[in-house]
Amino acid sequence: MKPLLTDLIGGLFPVAVSDELLAKCQKSEALAKQFIPSTEELNAQDYELVDPIGDYTHSPLPGLIHRYPDRVLLLPRGNCPSYCRFCFRKSSVGKSSNLSKSQIADAIDYIKSNSQIRELILSGGEPLTLSIPELRNLIKEVMAIEHIDWVRIHTRLPITSPELARNFDFSVFENLPKPLYVALHCNHADEIDDDFVTFTNQLRRCGVTLLSQTVLLKSINDSTELLETLFRKLVRHGVRPYYLHHLDRALGTSHFRVSLEKGREIFSSLRGRLSGIALPTYILDLPGGEGKIPAESEWLTESNGNYTAQSPFSDTKRVTYIN
Ligand code: SF4
């Protein structure tokens, strides 16, 4: 069913661009297209969803998402310093409150009581805008849980707010008892500037392992050459490309959408050009929380323009995917 205008207005995504990022947008079209809003956001499609990857249906507690048995996602902050116009959490990011101390304590209790959980992922709204004492306590408490093997943080801070990234207190990541992985959301080589490199160098000095995630975006990075340049530049600065995401079907994002066919073509030509260390997995998050699958493999078959995906949770379950 086509989303109603009221869904879309209710779902209108806030606009925020930090001062330094705005100055960078004036020099880079790739950055401007990601952060400066367009009226095309009002053009919702039938197949787009308020909750494209089923966060709401897999949330046992506020801000906690438990989709896979071995890991949970915690969203402690409700906002970001600047908003990416294609954000897949645009129905909640910028509109929800930060988690309270007692809600974070409840989330930690949930993790403690579920020994299948091996990994905590902190994700957006921007988790690195937690105060340093809050972040320190959260990491300390979670790493003290015996069945937690490592913690992962997803951030876009050096891009969305270079000023906050410069003033970040990296001591919070020193001498941790368990591995910490930081996945930097980065979509174009223009984002890897001095601010980004200074930030990643500081993380590396603390012993943090760096990964990246990139969203495949029309007219921004949808070519073999642009992605090759991006992935090479990331590896040169110690960041291992982890995921290339096919765009999720959030409301009003069709102007960013690249077809699966084109995404697969680009990805297959990257295989011939990049060493394995620079090649991420091209990934598709199935709608409704059905899980992540590789977008370029036998997991997703095409027939007359219709796609059928194999569920990662069951050998026999099939999920229809509309690109
Ligand atoms: S940084 Fe992440 S959570 Fe924040 S607006 Fe961008 S995509 Fe959404």
mmCIF file of C-alpha atoms and ligand atoms in Angstrom:
data_model
loop_
_atom_site.group_PDB
_atom_site.id
_atom_site.type_symbol
_atom_site.label_atom_id
_atom_site.label_comp_id
_atom_site.label_asym_id
_atom_site.label_seq_id
_atom_site.Cartn_x
_atom_site.Cartn_y
_atom_site.Cartn_z
ATOM 1 C CA MET A 1 0.000 0.000 0.000
ATOM 2 C CA LYS A 2 1.325 3.428 -0.912
ATOM 3 C CA PRO A 3 2.291 5.371 2.239
ATOM 4 C CA LEU A 4 -0.193 8.143 3.020
ATOM 5 C CA LEU A 5 0.920 11.756 2.943
ATOM 6 C CA THR A 6 0.324 11.829 6.702
ATOM 7 C CA ASP A 7 2.781 8.927 7.120
ATOM 8 C CA LEU A 8 5.302 10.894 5.184
ATOM 9 C CA ILE A 9 4.726 14.155 7.036
ATOM 10 C CA GLY A 10 4.788 12.312 10.344
ATOM 11 C CA GLY A 11 7.971 10.743 9.064
ATOM 12 C CA LEU A 12 9.585 13.959 7.848
ATOM 13 C CA PHE A 13 13.195 13.810 8.729
ATOM 14 C CA PRO A 14 14.809 16.677 10.634
ATOM 15 C CA VAL A 15 17.470 18.740 8.925
ATOM 16 C CA ALA A 16 20.748 19.370 10.703
ATOM 17 C CA VAL A 17 24.170 19.989 9.221
ATOM 18 C CA SER A 18 26.996 20.999 11.538
ATOM 19 C CA ASP A 19 28.838 24.233 10.634
ATOM 20 C CA GLU A 20 32.063 22.579 9.537
ATOM 21 C CA LEU A 21 30.243 19.905 7.558
ATOM 22 C CA LEU A 22 28.216 22.604 5.804
ATOM 23 C CA ALA A 23 31.470 24.282 4.718
ATOM 24 C CA LYS A 24 32.675 20.920 3.373
ATOM 25 C CA CYS A 25 29.354 20.409 1.535
ATOM 26 C CA GLN A 26 30.033 23.636 -0.336
ATOM 27 C CA LYS A 27 33.216 22.082 -1.721
ATOM 28 C CA SER A 28 31.993 18.529 -2.355
ATOM 29 C CA GLU A 29 28.901 17.603 -4.332
ATOM 30 C CA ALA A 30 29.088 14.073 -2.906
ATOM 31 C CA LEU A 31 28.769 15.441 0.620
ATOM 32 C CA ALA A 32 26.100 18.013 -0.274
ATOM 33 C CA LYS A 33 23.864 15.345 -1.820
ATOM 34 C CA GLN A 34 24.037 13.281 1.366
ATOM 35 C CA PHE A 35 23.210 16.056 3.836
ATOM 36 C CA ILE A 36 21.303 18.853 2.086
ATOM 37 C CA PRO A 37 17.587 17.952 1.835
ATOM 38 C CA SER A 38 15.760 17.664 -1.468
ATOM 39 C CA THR A 39 12.049 17.836 -2.305
ATOM 40 C CA GLU A 40 12.463 14.326 -3.720
ATOM 41 C CA GLU A 41 12.237 13.125 -0.108
ATOM 42 C CA LEU A 42 8.482 13.813 -0.369
ATOM 43 C CA ASN A 43 8.162 11.283 -3.168
ATOM 44 C CA ALA A 44 7.417 8.085 -1.193
ATOM 45 C CA GLN A 45 7.108 4.837 -3.135
ATOM 46 C CA ASP A 46 4.673 1.949 -2.626
ATOM 47 C CA TYR A 47 7.458 -0.397 -1.602
ATOM 48 C CA GLU A 48 9.072 1.941 0.945
ATOM 49 C CA LEU A 49 8.613 1.323 4.646
ATOM 50 C CA VAL A 50 8.499 3.322 7.875
ATOM 51 C CA ASP A 51 10.580 0.619 9.562
ATOM 52 C CA PRO A 52 12.562 -0.888 6.661
ATOM 53 C CA ILE A 53 14.541 -3.544 8.530
ATOM 54 C CA GLY A 54 12.066 -4.408 11.278
ATOM 55 C CA ASP A 55 13.728 -2.647 14.224
ATOM 56 C CA TYR A 56 10.397 -2.086 15.972
ATOM 57 C CA THR A 57 9.327 -5.710 15.804
ATOM 58 C CA HIS A 58 12.607 -6.922 17.309
ATOM 59 C CA SER A 59 12.817 -4.502 20.211
ATOM 60 C CA PRO A 60 12.301 -6.117 23.626
ATOM 61 C CA LEU A 61 13.143 -2.856 25.451
ATOM 62 C CA PRO A 62 13.364 0.824 24.455
ATOM 63 C CA GLY A 63 16.482 1.380 22.338
ATOM 64 C CA LEU A 64 17.417 -2.322 22.308
ATOM 65 C CA ILE A 65 17.123 -4.445 19.145
ATOM 66 C CA HIS A 66 17.575 -8.199 19.350
ATOM 67 C CA ARG A 67 17.314 -9.644 15.844
ATOM 68 C CA TYR A 68 20.093 -12.252 15.874
ATOM 69 C CA PRO A 69 20.647 -14.662 18.767
ATOM 70 C CA ASP A 70 24.321 -13.793 19.307
ATOM 71 C CA ARG A 71 24.163 -9.978 19.339
ATOM 72 C CA VAL A 72 22.105 -6.987 20.376
ATOM 73 C CA LEU A 73 22.022 -3.437 19.123
ATOM 74 C CA LEU A 74 21.702 -0.606 21.612
ATOM 75 C CA LEU A 75 20.699 2.875 20.443
ATOM 76 C CA PRO A 76 21.510 5.053 23.454
ATOM 77 C CA ARG A 77 21.168 8.402 21.653
ATOM 78 C CA GLY A 78 18.126 9.644 19.786
ATOM 79 C CA ASN A 79 19.896 12.101 17.507
ATOM 80 C CA CYS A 80 22.936 12.785 15.320
ATOM 81 C CA PRO A 81 24.954 16.015 14.893
ATOM 82 C CA SER A 82 23.979 16.044 11.168
ATOM 83 C CA TYR A 83 21.385 13.931 9.364
ATOM 84 C CA CYS A 84 22.100 11.766 6.307
ATOM 85 C CA ARG A 85 19.069 12.174 4.049
ATOM 86 C CA PHE A 86 18.939 8.430 3.229
ATOM 87 C CA CYS A 87 19.038 7.288 6.885
ATOM 88 C CA PHE A 88 17.267 3.936 7.314
ATOM 89 C CA ARG A 89 16.258 4.920 10.858
ATOM 90 C CA LYS A 90 14.747 8.214 9.751
ATOM 91 C CA SER A 91 11.445 7.323 11.441
ATOM 92 C CA SER A 92 13.148 7.401 14.849
ATOM 93 C CA VAL A 93 16.508 9.160 14.624
ATOM 94 C CA GLY A 94 16.134 12.868 15.408
ATOM 95 C CA LYS A 95 12.710 12.258 16.965
ATOM 96 C CA SER A 96 13.321 9.922 19.870
ATOM 97 C CA SER A 97 14.797 10.754 23.261
ATOM 98 C CA ASN A 98 18.141 9.639 24.538
ATOM 99 C CA LEU A 99 17.924 6.573 26.738
ATOM 100 C CA SER A 100 17.776 7.372 30.436
ATOM 101 C CA LYS A 101 20.238 5.883 32.921
ATOM 102 C CA SER A 102 17.617 3.398 34.087
ATOM 103 C CA GLN A 103 16.794 2.346 30.496
ATOM 104 C CA ILE A 104 20.500 1.700 29.840
ATOM 105 C CA ALA A 105 20.673 -0.258 33.122
ATOM 106 C CA ASP A 106 17.662 -2.333 31.984
ATOM 107 C CA ALA A 107 19.388 -3.044 28.656
ATOM 108 C CA ILE A 108 22.538 -4.202 30.469
ATOM 109 C CA ASP A 109 20.410 -6.455 32.704
ATOM 110 C CA TYR A 110 18.795 -7.923 29.578
ATOM 111 C CA ILE A 111 22.259 -8.724 28.144
ATOM 112 C CA LYS A 112 23.380 -10.217 31.466
ATOM 113 C CA SER A 113 20.370 -12.500 31.601
ATOM 114 C CA ASN A 114 20.796 -13.840 28.063
ATOM 115 C CA SER A 115 23.975 -15.876 27.749
ATOM 116 C CA GLN A 116 23.504 -16.407 24.007
ATOM 117 C CA ILE A 117 24.430 -12.747 23.439
ATOM 118 C CA ARG A 118 28.150 -12.485 22.611
ATOM 119 C CA GLU A 119 28.351 -8.973 21.144
ATOM 120 C CA LEU A 120 26.936 -5.535 21.940
ATOM 121 C CA ILE A 121 26.698 -3.052 19.073
ATOM 122 C CA LEU A 122 26.162 0.643 19.832
ATOM 123 C CA SER A 123 24.589 2.353 16.859
ATOM 124 C CA GLY A 124 22.885 5.514 15.602
ATOM 125 C CA GLY A 125 21.675 8.083 16.747
ATOM 126 C CA GLU A 126 25.351 8.903 17.167
ATOM 127 C CA PRO A 127 26.602 6.835 20.135
ATOM 128 C CA LEU A 128 29.835 8.832 20.464
ATOM 129 C CA THR A 129 27.806 11.833 21.653
ATOM 130 C CA LEU A 130 27.184 9.994 24.932
ATOM 131 C CA SER A 131 29.056 11.787 27.693
ATOM 132 C CA ILE A 132 32.466 10.227 28.344
ATOM 133 C CA PRO A 133 31.496 8.988 31.851
ATOM 134 C CA GLU A 134 28.329 7.386 30.396
ATOM 135 C CA LEU A 135 30.275 5.741 27.577
ATOM 136 C CA ARG A 136 33.038 4.603 29.946
ATOM 137 C CA ASN A 137 30.550 3.027 32.357
ATOM 138 C CA LEU A 138 28.556 1.370 29.599
ATOM 139 C CA ILE A 139 31.626 -0.239 27.998
ATOM 140 C CA LYS A 140 33.023 -1.236 31.381
ATOM 141 C CA GLU A 141 29.808 -2.873 32.541
ATOM 142 C CA VAL A 142 29.190 -4.704 29.278
ATOM 143 C CA MET A 143 32.765 -5.932 28.906
ATOM 144 C CA ALA A 144 32.575 -7.275 32.470
ATOM 145 C CA ILE A 145 29.796 -9.684 31.410
ATOM 146 C CA GLU A 146 31.440 -13.055 30.964
ATOM 147 C CA HIS A 147 29.524 -14.119 27.839
ATOM 148 C CA ILE A 148 30.294 -10.859 25.985
ATOM 149 C CA ASP A 149 33.301 -11.412 23.708
ATOM 150 C CA TRP A 150 33.648 -7.937 22.167
ATOM 151 C CA VAL A 151 31.876 -4.611 21.684
ATOM 152 C CA ARG A 152 31.294 -2.791 18.412
ATOM 153 C CA ILE A 153 30.477 0.890 17.926
ATOM 154 C CA HIS A 154 29.047 2.323 14.707
ATOM 155 C CA THR A 155 29.866 6.004 14.260
ATOM 156 C CA ARG A 156 29.855 8.780 11.673
ATOM 157 C CA LEU A 157 31.169 11.444 14.065
ATOM 158 C CA PRO A 158 34.280 12.641 12.167
ATOM 159 C CA ILE A 159 32.048 13.371 9.171
ATOM 160 C CA THR A 160 28.849 14.619 10.811
ATOM 161 C CA SER A 161 30.690 16.750 13.379
ATOM 162 C CA PRO A 162 34.436 17.264 12.852
ATOM 163 C CA GLU A 163 34.412 19.659 15.807
ATOM 164 C CA LEU A 164 33.054 17.039 18.233
ATOM 165 C CA ALA A 165 35.429 14.424 16.774
ATOM 166 C CA ARG A 166 38.424 16.709 17.410
ATOM 167 C CA ASN A 167 37.400 17.203 21.032
ATOM 168 C CA PHE A 168 36.574 13.550 21.702
ATOM 169 C CA ASP A 169 38.313 12.081 24.765
ATOM 170 C CA PHE A 170 39.934 8.909 23.376
ATOM 171 C CA SER A 171 41.129 7.801 26.802
ATOM 172 C CA VAL A 172 37.724 6.107 27.109
ATOM 173 C CA PHE A 173 39.015 3.432 24.712
ATOM 174 C CA GLU A 174 42.400 2.830 26.340
ATOM 175 C CA ASN A 175 43.305 -0.407 28.148
ATOM 176 C CA LEU A 176 39.996 -2.160 27.571
ATOM 177 C CA PRO A 177 39.771 -5.760 28.796
ATOM 178 C CA LYS A 178 38.115 -7.025 25.584
ATOM 179 C CA PRO A 179 38.369 -6.129 21.879
ATOM 180 C CA LEU A 180 36.598 -3.006 20.670
ATOM 181 C CA TYR A 181 35.649 -2.632 16.997
ATOM 182 C CA VAL A 182 34.641 0.730 15.577
ATOM 183 C CA ALA A 183 32.777 0.754 12.250
ATOM 184 C CA LEU A 184 32.992 4.135 10.514
ATOM 185 C CA HIS A 185 30.124 5.022 8.197
ATOM 186 C CA CYS A 186 31.835 6.516 5.120
ATOM 187 C CA ASN A 187 30.391 6.729 1.604
ATOM 188 C CA HIS A 188 32.803 8.746 -0.535
ATOM 189 C CA ALA A 189 36.545 9.443 -0.651
ATOM 190 C CA ASP A 190 35.817 13.159 -0.056
ATOM 191 C CA GLU A 191 34.820 12.176 3.498
ATOM 192 C CA ILE A 192 38.351 10.925 4.244
ATOM 193 C CA ASP A 193 40.001 14.251 4.995
ATOM 194 C CA ASP A 194 42.378 15.431 7.737
ATOM 195 C CA ASP A 195 39.595 15.337 10.354
ATOM 196 C CA PHE A 196 38.729 11.748 9.497
ATOM 197 C CA VAL A 197 42.373 10.623 9.426
ATOM 198 C CA THR A 198 43.210 12.314 12.753
ATOM 199 C CA PHE A 199 40.199 10.587 14.318
ATOM 200 C CA THR A 200 41.090 7.145 12.987
ATOM 201 C CA ASN A 201 44.757 7.553 13.973
ATOM 202 C CA GLN A 202 43.710 8.287 17.549
ATOM 203 C CA LEU A 203 41.487 5.203 17.619
ATOM 204 C CA ARG A 204 44.291 3.041 16.249
ATOM 205 C CA ARG A 205 46.650 4.318 18.950
ATOM 206 C CA CYS A 206 44.132 3.031 21.540
ATOM 207 C CA GLY A 207 44.249 -0.441 19.971
ATOM 208 C CA VAL A 208 40.763 -0.227 18.442
ATOM 209 C CA THR A 209 40.162 -2.329 15.297
ATOM 210 C CA LEU A 210 38.664 -0.178 12.549
ATOM 211 C CA LEU A 211 36.033 -1.234 10.048
ATOM 212 C CA SER A 212 33.889 0.731 7.634
ATOM 213 C CA GLN A 213 30.378 0.562 6.304
ATOM 214 C CA THR A 214 29.295 2.239 3.088
ATOM 215 C CA VAL A 215 25.829 2.692 1.604
ATOM 216 C CA LEU A 216 25.561 2.339 -2.181
ATOM 217 C CA LEU A 217 24.023 5.676 -3.265
ATOM 218 C CA LYS A 218 22.872 6.834 -6.680
ATOM 219 C CA SER A 219 24.910 9.728 -8.144
ATOM 220 C CA ILE A 220 27.173 9.690 -5.101
ATOM 221 C CA ASN A 221 29.241 6.505 -5.201
ATOM 222 C CA ASP A 222 27.546 4.210 -7.744
ATOM 223 C CA SER A 223 30.558 3.458 -9.909
ATOM 224 C CA THR A 224 33.408 0.978 -9.764
ATOM 225 C CA GLU A 225 35.977 3.791 -9.901
ATOM 226 C CA LEU A 226 34.457 5.811 -7.039
ATOM 227 C CA LEU A 227 34.114 2.797 -4.764
ATOM 228 C CA GLU A 228 37.592 1.531 -5.613
ATOM 229 C CA THR A 229 39.031 4.941 -4.688
ATOM 230 C CA LEU A 230 37.042 4.970 -1.435
ATOM 231 C CA PHE A 231 37.990 1.444 -0.341
ATOM 232 C CA ARG A 232 41.678 1.924 -1.198
ATOM 233 C CA LYS A 233 41.760 5.180 0.754
ATOM 234 C CA LEU A 234 40.106 3.546 3.781
ATOM 235 C CA VAL A 235 42.633 0.703 3.861
ATOM 236 C CA ARG A 236 45.514 3.174 3.437
ATOM 237 C CA HIS A 237 44.358 4.758 6.701
ATOM 238 C CA GLY A 238 43.974 1.486 8.587
ATOM 239 C CA VAL A 239 40.226 0.989 8.084
ATOM 240 C CA ARG A 240 39.069 -2.394 6.753
ATOM 241 C CA PRO A 241 36.011 -2.083 4.462
ATOM 242 C CA TYR A 242 33.389 -4.291 6.088
ATOM 243 C CA TYR A 243 29.971 -3.767 4.496
ATOM 244 C CA LEU A 244 28.745 -2.172 1.285
ATOM 245 C CA HIS A 245 25.021 -1.856 2.039
ATOM 246 C CA HIS A 246 22.374 -1.987 -0.622
ATOM 247 C CA LEU A 247 20.097 0.940 0.295
ATOM 248 C CA ASP A 248 17.289 0.060 2.692
ATOM 249 C CA ARG A 249 13.758 0.955 1.629
ATOM 250 C CA ALA A 250 13.156 3.865 4.015
ATOM 251 C CA LEU A 251 10.389 6.305 3.066
ATOM 252 C CA GLY A 252 11.380 9.016 0.580
ATOM 253 C CA THR A 253 14.780 7.610 -0.403
ATOM 254 C CA SER A 254 14.101 6.464 -3.981
ATOM 255 C CA HIS A 255 16.330 9.201 -5.445
ATOM 256 C CA PHE A 256 19.299 7.486 -3.733
ATOM 257 C CA ARG A 257 18.386 3.945 -4.848
ATOM 258 C CA VAL A 258 20.649 1.955 -7.187
ATOM 259 C CA SER A 259 19.141 -1.168 -8.762
ATOM 260 C CA LEU A 260 20.365 -4.533 -7.513
ATOM 261 C CA GLU A 261 21.372 -5.344 -11.067
ATOM 262 C CA LYS A 262 23.649 -2.314 -11.253
ATOM 263 C CA GLY A 263 24.963 -2.868 -7.717
ATOM 264 C CA ARG A 264 25.913 -6.414 -8.633
ATOM 265 C CA GLU A 265 27.663 -5.272 -11.812
ATOM 266 C CA ILE A 266 29.692 -2.702 -9.890
ATOM 267 C CA PHE A 267 30.553 -5.170 -7.174
ATOM 268 C CA SER A 268 31.636 -7.879 -9.540
ATOM 269 C CA SER A 269 34.002 -5.505 -11.336
ATOM 270 C CA LEU A 270 35.451 -4.468 -7.951
ATOM 271 C CA ARG A 271 36.349 -8.111 -7.323
ATOM 272 C CA GLY A 272 38.759 -8.046 -10.237
ATOM 273 C CA ARG A 273 40.394 -4.827 -9.059
ATOM 274 C CA LEU A 274 40.735 -4.984 -5.279
ATOM 275 C CA SER A 275 42.646 -7.216 -2.921
ATOM 276 C CA GLY A 276 40.430 -9.084 -0.447
ATOM 277 C CA ILE A 277 41.487 -6.754 2.343
ATOM 278 C CA ALA A 278 39.926 -3.790 0.532
ATOM 279 C CA LEU A 279 36.766 -5.567 -0.615
ATOM 280 C CA PRO A 280 33.739 -5.392 1.704
ATOM 281 C CA THR A 281 30.742 -7.723 1.590
ATOM 282 C CA TYR A 282 27.915 -6.328 -0.565
ATOM 283 C CA ILE A 283 24.997 -6.831 1.783
ATOM 284 C CA LEU A 284 21.229 -6.610 1.687
ATOM 285 C CA ASP A 285 19.195 -6.242 4.859
ATOM 286 C CA LEU A 286 15.906 -7.986 4.113
ATOM 287 C CA PRO A 287 12.778 -5.981 5.002
ATOM 288 C CA GLY A 288 10.872 -6.807 8.184
ATOM 289 C CA GLY A 289 13.952 -7.922 10.095
ATOM 290 C CA GLU A 290 14.399 -11.080 7.990
ATOM 291 C CA GLY A 291 18.159 -10.652 8.289
ATOM 292 C CA LYS A 292 21.226 -9.770 6.250
ATOM 293 C CA ILE A 293 22.280 -11.709 3.180
ATOM 294 C CA PRO A 294 25.045 -11.202 0.611
ATOM 295 C CA ALA A 295 23.457 -9.270 -2.268
ATOM 296 C CA GLU A 296 25.579 -10.745 -5.023
ATOM 297 C CA SER A 297 25.259 -14.463 -4.454
ATOM 298 C CA GLU A 298 22.966 -17.423 -4.743
ATOM 299 C CA TRP A 299 21.166 -16.050 -1.677
ATOM 300 C CA LEU A 300 19.131 -13.765 -3.928
ATOM 301 C CA THR A 301 17.780 -15.092 -7.213
ATOM 302 C CA GLU A 302 16.139 -13.046 -9.928
ATOM 303 C CA SER A 303 13.367 -14.100 -12.279
ATOM 304 C CA ASN A 304 11.697 -11.628 -14.672
ATOM 305 C CA GLY A 305 12.777 -8.708 -12.505
ATOM 306 C CA ASN A 306 11.438 -10.281 -9.283
ATOM 307 C CA TYR A 307 13.856 -11.244 -6.532
ATOM 308 C CA THR A 308 13.515 -14.106 -4.085
ATOM 309 C CA ALA A 309 15.856 -14.226 -1.112
ATOM 310 C CA GLN A 310 16.791 -17.167 1.036
ATOM 311 C CA SER A 311 16.264 -16.326 4.718
ATOM 312 C CA PRO A 312 19.486 -16.459 6.758
ATOM 313 C CA PHE A 313 17.431 -17.923 9.619
ATOM 314 C CA SER A 314 15.978 -20.956 7.816
ATOM 315 C CA ASP A 315 17.092 -23.131 4.880
ATOM 316 C CA THR A 316 13.529 -23.445 3.671
ATOM 317 C CA LYS A 317 12.136 -19.934 4.134
ATOM 318 C CA ARG A 318 12.017 -17.628 1.083
ATOM 319 C CA VAL A 319 11.410 -13.867 1.158
ATOM 320 C CA THR A 320 10.250 -11.762 -1.796
ATOM 321 C CA TYR A 321 12.382 -8.698 -2.334
ATOM 322 C CA ILE A 322 11.254 -5.655 -4.363
ATOM 323 C CA ASN A 323 14.231 -3.603 -5.494
HETATM 324 S S1 SF4 B 1 24.751 9.052 11.049
HETATM 325 FE FE1 SF4 B 1 23.654 7.093 10.856
HETATM 326 S S2 SF4 B 1 21.898 7.264 12.267
HETATM 327 FE FE2 SF4 B 1 22.724 9.358 11.947
HETATM 328 S S3 SF4 B 1 21.497 10.188 10.265
HETATM 329 FE FE3 SF4 B 1 23.349 9.269 9.347
HETATM 330 S S4 SF4 B 1 22.712 7.173 8.812
HETATM 331 FE FE4 SF4 B 1 21.177 7.960 10.272
#
